[in-house]
Every structure is written in structure tokens, then in C-alpha cells.
Amino acid sequence: MSEQSRRAQPAPRRVRRLAVLGDSTAVGLGDPVPGRGWRGVGPFVASALGVGPDGYLNLAFAGARMRCVRDTQLPAALAHAPDVVVVIVGMNDTLRSDFDPAALAADLEHVVTALDAAGAVVVPVRYHDHGRVFRLPGPLYRALKDRIEALNGGIDQVVARHGVPCLDLAAVPGAYELSAWSVDRLHPSELGHRLLARGLTEVLARRGIELVEPVSLVCSGGVRPRTVDHLAWLVVKGIPWLWRRGRDLVPHAARILLEAAREGRRARRFAAEPEVAPGAEAGPVG
């Protein structure tokens, strides 16, 4: 690149204030640190952008849904006057019986519009096929995948309309490796949070945001889970969670199975019908 070309390019934008909105993944669940609760993606992004403690605000909370971000987290984020806002939310909505992709897209539209008007660079995420990580029975897997695709469709529309950067979690290298997931298979492990943070900062860098240092993928400072932790989670949390969320997904899964059965009957009926040569009329022979 010539000196003239380098001078023509705008200097990277330095970030002073960062806000993180969303659910338990945004909180940092899956990356525990001794005596300090959860760490996770937020601090990794803040460190990479050179944002100090006074400029970093994480408003996420476990169980948050898209409407929680709009009604509760957004006002506090606007008061923080952030340069960059990371939004990680939507999966909890896919697991509820009142799932409404149009309403989710409208809520995200409101959030992005407000933050964009305030001068912040907003980075939402679109989701991976989580059924490849957390194993579910076939009908429930198809029901969840169907909902994730609907959620992503709404996110894609908002991203295209506003031209904001977006991280596709399915395209993050290592996203489907077991080492990227915590003992519950629902939240990223320390490595998973680092991979998520690296993906977010790379997206931001392509939008002209200055990176002070890349996100390291070398795990350090966290608490490593033991085999007993895996077993304890499965008994205490995993099976009850599957039961609760399975009940929410069952009606949708039943509709998918019913539609598949109808399609199968139509296909068998079509295959059983005799073929008629072009131009010939079907009718009795004799």
C-alpha cells in the first residue's frame, strides 16, 4: 500500500466505553473465576479494545429475553453513552412456548435504532445450530432448529436494514468443538468465551474499530471443571432443564411431526398413482 493510500484511510476508532447486553452467555456463565463469579466474553472484549473498568458496563442477566434487553437493559446502556455495544440475546426466547419471531425482530429493531442514533456501533450475534452441542430427541431438535432459523431470519433483517456488523456464531472456528462448551453444554467454556470475544473483536476491527491487543485463546485464570462437575450438573440441572424446556417445545415439535406425517402420506399417495403418458387420457382400457 502506498503512503498516499495509507493517509487516505481513516484512523481506527478508539473505544472508550463498552456495554454488553443480553442473557447468561453475555453474563459470562461457563467461565468461572476463583472468588469472582463469572468472567466471560465481556471482559475479554473490553481488554482487546483497551476499555478500562470505568468504561465497561455489563447489563446482562441470566434468563434475559429480547424484551428484557429492550425494556430494562437499553435505557441503562444509553445512559452509559457507549462507543460499542455487544448484544447477545434470543436463545431463551426460542425455548419458550410464546416464541414470536416477528416480535423479537421488532424489539431488536428498537434496540439497534436507539443505540445507532446515540452514535454506538452495535454488534448483535446470529445463532448456531445448538442442537449439535446439546443433544435433544429428534422432534425437539427439529423444533429448536426451526425456531433458531426463524430468530436468525429476524436478526438478518435488522442487520441488513441498519448495516450494522454482526457475528455469525456458526462461522466461529471451533464453535462446535466440545472444548468450546462448559459442563452444561448450554454456555461457552472459557475457551468458548475467548472464541466468541475474538470473533466479535475481529468483526469490529473490520468496521474500523481499533484493537489494542488480540484476544488470546490460551486459557488462564479460570476454574477448570472436573468430571464430577459434569455428572453433578447432569443430575441436578441438566435433566430438569431438559424436562422444563422440552414441555415448552413439545407443541411445536408435535406440529413438525404432524406435518412430516402429512407430507409422507402425500408422497406415498403420489408414488402409488399410475403414470400417464403425455397427451394420453386416463380412463378404462377396453
XYZ file of C-alpha atoms in Angstrom:
286
model
C 0.000 0.000 0.000
C 1.349 3.422 -0.946
C 1.884 6.225 1.562
C -0.883 8.202 -0.123
C -3.317 5.293 0.241
C -2.444 4.912 3.910
C -3.088 8.617 4.505
C -6.461 8.347 2.725
C -7.702 5.647 5.101
C -9.374 6.898 8.284
C -7.575 6.121 11.515
C -9.093 3.268 13.560
C -11.685 4.472 16.041
C -10.583 4.110 19.655
C -13.207 2.762 22.033
C -13.518 4.320 25.472
C -16.849 2.920 26.609
C -18.296 -0.560 26.046
C -21.677 -2.006 27.028
C -22.711 -5.664 26.922
C -26.402 -6.560 26.781
C -28.100 -9.916 26.820
C -28.573 -13.162 28.669
C -26.451 -15.608 30.678
C -23.894 -16.048 27.897
C -23.314 -12.295 27.958
C -23.049 -12.504 31.764
C -20.160 -14.947 31.335
C -21.700 -18.193 32.595
C -19.421 -21.094 31.802
C -16.244 -19.175 32.625
C -15.979 -19.096 36.428
C -13.037 -17.418 38.142
C -11.903 -18.046 41.725
C -13.818 -15.883 44.185
C -15.124 -13.521 41.490
C -18.137 -15.263 39.972
C -18.222 -15.186 36.186
C -15.833 -13.574 33.708
C -16.594 -14.466 30.088
C -16.848 -12.632 26.797
C -17.342 -9.072 28.096
C -14.028 -8.606 29.901
C -12.160 -10.276 27.024
C -13.684 -7.828 24.523
C -13.026 -4.871 26.849
C -9.373 -5.850 27.249
C -8.897 -6.272 23.493
C -10.414 -2.830 22.853
C -8.425 -1.189 25.641
C -11.529 -0.259 27.638
C -10.815 0.368 31.304
C -13.042 -0.648 34.257
C -14.739 2.758 34.343
C -15.742 2.437 30.700
C -17.049 -1.127 30.852
C -20.685 -1.889 31.720
C -22.307 -5.331 31.599
C -26.077 -5.118 31.967
C -26.829 -8.732 31.024
C -28.551 -11.129 33.384
C -29.350 -14.853 33.328
C -32.679 -15.726 31.750
C -32.972 -12.433 29.862
C -35.100 -12.391 26.736
C -35.185 -9.921 23.863
C -37.891 -7.837 25.534
C -35.749 -7.631 28.702
C -32.980 -6.048 26.652
C -35.400 -3.541 25.145
C -37.245 -2.582 28.329
C -34.649 -2.982 31.083
C -31.116 -3.018 29.700
C -31.371 -0.493 26.856
C -32.149 2.602 28.983
C -29.148 1.956 31.228
C -26.958 1.335 28.183
C -27.961 4.663 26.645
C -27.138 6.420 29.915
C -23.657 4.873 29.752
C -23.077 6.542 26.331
C -21.102 3.600 24.897
C -18.970 3.640 21.751
C -19.613 -0.080 21.177
C -22.482 -2.308 22.309
C -22.446 -6.107 22.115
C -25.897 -7.750 22.102
C -26.161 -11.487 22.830
C -29.790 -12.488 23.316
C -32.540 -14.578 21.759
C -31.859 -18.189 22.667
C -34.052 -18.032 25.774
C -36.906 -16.879 23.552
C -36.559 -19.916 21.281
C -37.160 -22.153 24.292
C -40.485 -20.612 25.318
C -43.998 -21.548 24.256
C -44.804 -17.913 23.372
C -41.985 -17.691 20.805
C -42.775 -14.910 18.318
C -40.026 -14.172 15.757
C -41.773 -11.049 14.433
C -41.956 -9.554 17.937
C -38.306 -10.434 18.576
C -37.244 -8.706 15.363
C -39.294 -5.628 16.318
C -37.652 -5.476 19.749
C -34.172 -5.833 18.261
C -35.043 -3.160 15.696
C -35.927 -0.790 18.541
C -32.682 -1.552 20.405
C -30.441 -1.133 17.364
C -32.225 2.025 16.224
C -31.856 3.697 19.626
C -28.197 2.774 20.063
C -27.309 3.664 16.477
C -28.940 7.079 16.923
C -26.794 7.568 20.036
C -23.638 7.005 17.974
C -22.789 3.496 19.178
C -21.539 0.658 17.000
C -23.935 -2.202 17.735
C -22.884 -5.827 17.245
C -25.650 -8.446 17.559
C -24.998 -12.145 17.029
C -26.870 -14.675 14.915
C -27.043 -18.186 16.290
C -25.551 -21.577 15.572
C -27.373 -24.919 15.485
C -27.305 -25.529 19.224
C -28.834 -28.964 18.853
C -25.432 -30.111 17.602
C -23.995 -29.204 21.015
C -26.812 -30.013 23.435
C -28.254 -33.316 22.282
C -32.043 -33.430 22.118
C -34.512 -36.083 20.956
C -35.150 -35.835 17.219
C -38.500 -33.980 17.295
C -37.256 -31.473 19.881
C -34.049 -30.952 17.925
C -36.001 -30.157 14.762
C -38.341 -27.853 16.692
C -35.422 -25.918 18.220
C -33.583 -25.705 14.896
C -36.710 -24.358 13.231
C -37.006 -21.641 15.863
C -33.334 -20.689 15.697
C -33.648 -20.281 11.934
C -36.684 -18.036 12.440
C -34.810 -15.986 15.055
C -31.831 -15.620 12.721
C -34.116 -14.520 9.908
C -35.332 -11.598 12.020
C -31.796 -10.709 13.114
C -30.633 -10.759 9.489
C -33.377 -8.322 8.505
C -32.417 -5.837 11.241
C -28.713 -6.149 10.408
C -29.351 -5.559 6.697
C -31.664 -2.621 7.339
C -29.177 -0.806 9.581
C -25.932 -2.049 8.059
C -24.544 -2.958 11.474
C -21.818 -5.570 11.943
C -22.970 -8.997 13.092
C -21.159 -12.123 14.258
C -22.441 -15.444 12.899
C -21.735 -17.898 15.726
C -21.955 -20.867 13.361
C -18.977 -19.459 11.433
C -16.750 -19.025 14.508
C -13.865 -21.520 14.220
C -14.270 -24.260 16.820
C -17.887 -23.333 17.601
C -18.998 -26.970 17.564
C -15.983 -28.414 19.380
C -16.862 -29.788 22.826
C -13.916 -27.929 24.325
C -15.706 -24.676 23.474
C -18.607 -25.566 25.781
C -18.962 -25.729 29.535
C -20.169 -28.723 31.531
C -23.798 -27.793 30.884
C -23.422 -27.699 27.067
C -25.582 -24.563 27.163
C -22.932 -21.894 27.789
C -19.448 -21.429 26.348
C -16.459 -22.648 28.331
C -13.560 -20.280 28.985
C -12.201 -21.224 25.549
C -15.664 -20.711 24.045
C -15.934 -17.241 25.564
C -12.483 -16.406 24.212
C -13.510 -17.635 20.744
C -16.675 -15.532 20.952
C -14.719 -12.462 22.048
C -12.167 -12.938 19.281
C -14.942 -13.206 16.695
C -16.623 -10.040 17.972
C -13.407 -8.019 18.013
C -12.470 -9.172 14.514
C -15.887 -8.025 13.265
C -15.344 -4.673 14.982
C -11.839 -4.318 13.522
C -13.270 -4.727 10.036
C -15.570 -1.802 10.848
C -12.681 0.472 11.727
C -12.541 -0.102 15.488
C -9.044 -0.102 16.978
C -7.842 -3.285 18.659
C -5.248 -2.719 21.348
C -4.428 -6.443 21.503
C -5.950 -9.601 20.020
C -7.983 -11.912 22.238
C -5.769 -14.754 23.411
C -7.088 -18.293 23.057
C -4.775 -19.525 25.816
C -6.944 -20.278 28.831
C -5.778 -18.828 32.130
C -7.207 -17.517 35.359
C -10.378 -19.591 35.268
C -11.648 -22.623 37.183
C -11.369 -25.867 35.239
C -14.364 -28.218 35.708
C -13.828 -31.781 36.954
C -15.578 -34.959 35.812
C -17.696 -34.894 38.965
C -18.910 -31.437 37.952
C -20.210 -32.855 34.659
C -22.118 -35.618 36.471
C -23.475 -33.288 39.142
C -24.746 -30.824 36.561
C -26.444 -33.568 34.555
C -28.384 -34.816 37.601
C -29.116 -31.505 39.336
C -29.569 -29.142 36.388
C -29.388 -30.876 33.003
C -32.278 -33.350 33.238
C -34.657 -30.889 34.984
C -33.793 -28.235 32.388
C -34.493 -30.647 29.530
C -37.836 -31.530 31.102
C -38.909 -27.885 31.556
C -37.804 -26.684 28.130
C -38.970 -29.860 26.442
C -42.522 -29.139 27.614
C -42.301 -25.676 26.027
C -41.076 -27.132 22.734
C -43.356 -30.178 22.631
C -46.363 -28.452 20.956
C -44.133 -27.095 18.197
C -42.363 -30.439 17.844
C -45.748 -32.164 17.553
C -46.751 -29.820 14.733
C -43.497 -30.617 12.915
C -44.098 -34.355 13.281
C -47.715 -33.989 12.119
C -46.674 -32.002 9.051
C -43.952 -34.564 8.275
C -46.528 -37.347 8.516
C -48.866 -35.486 6.153
C -46.053 -34.930 3.675
C -45.161 -38.602 3.894
C -48.737 -39.664 3.158
C -48.931 -37.260 0.203
C -45.631 -38.579 -1.150
C -46.766 -42.202 -0.836
C -50.101 -41.421 -2.482
C -48.347 -39.646 -5.350
C -45.913 -42.560 -5.799
C -48.825 -45.021 -5.932
C -50.674 -43.157 -8.703
C -50.137 -44.640 -12.216
C -48.169 -42.524 -14.632
C -49.992 -41.181 -17.692
C -48.070 -40.619 -20.896
C -48.071 -37.049 -22.235
C -51.124 -36.458 -24.420
C -52.855 -39.622 -23.265
C -56.121 -39.599 -21.381
C -56.560 -41.651 -18.293
C -59.546 -43.950 -18.456
C -60.675 -47.544 -18.626
C -58.963 -49.781 -21.113
C -61.081 -51.941 -23.432
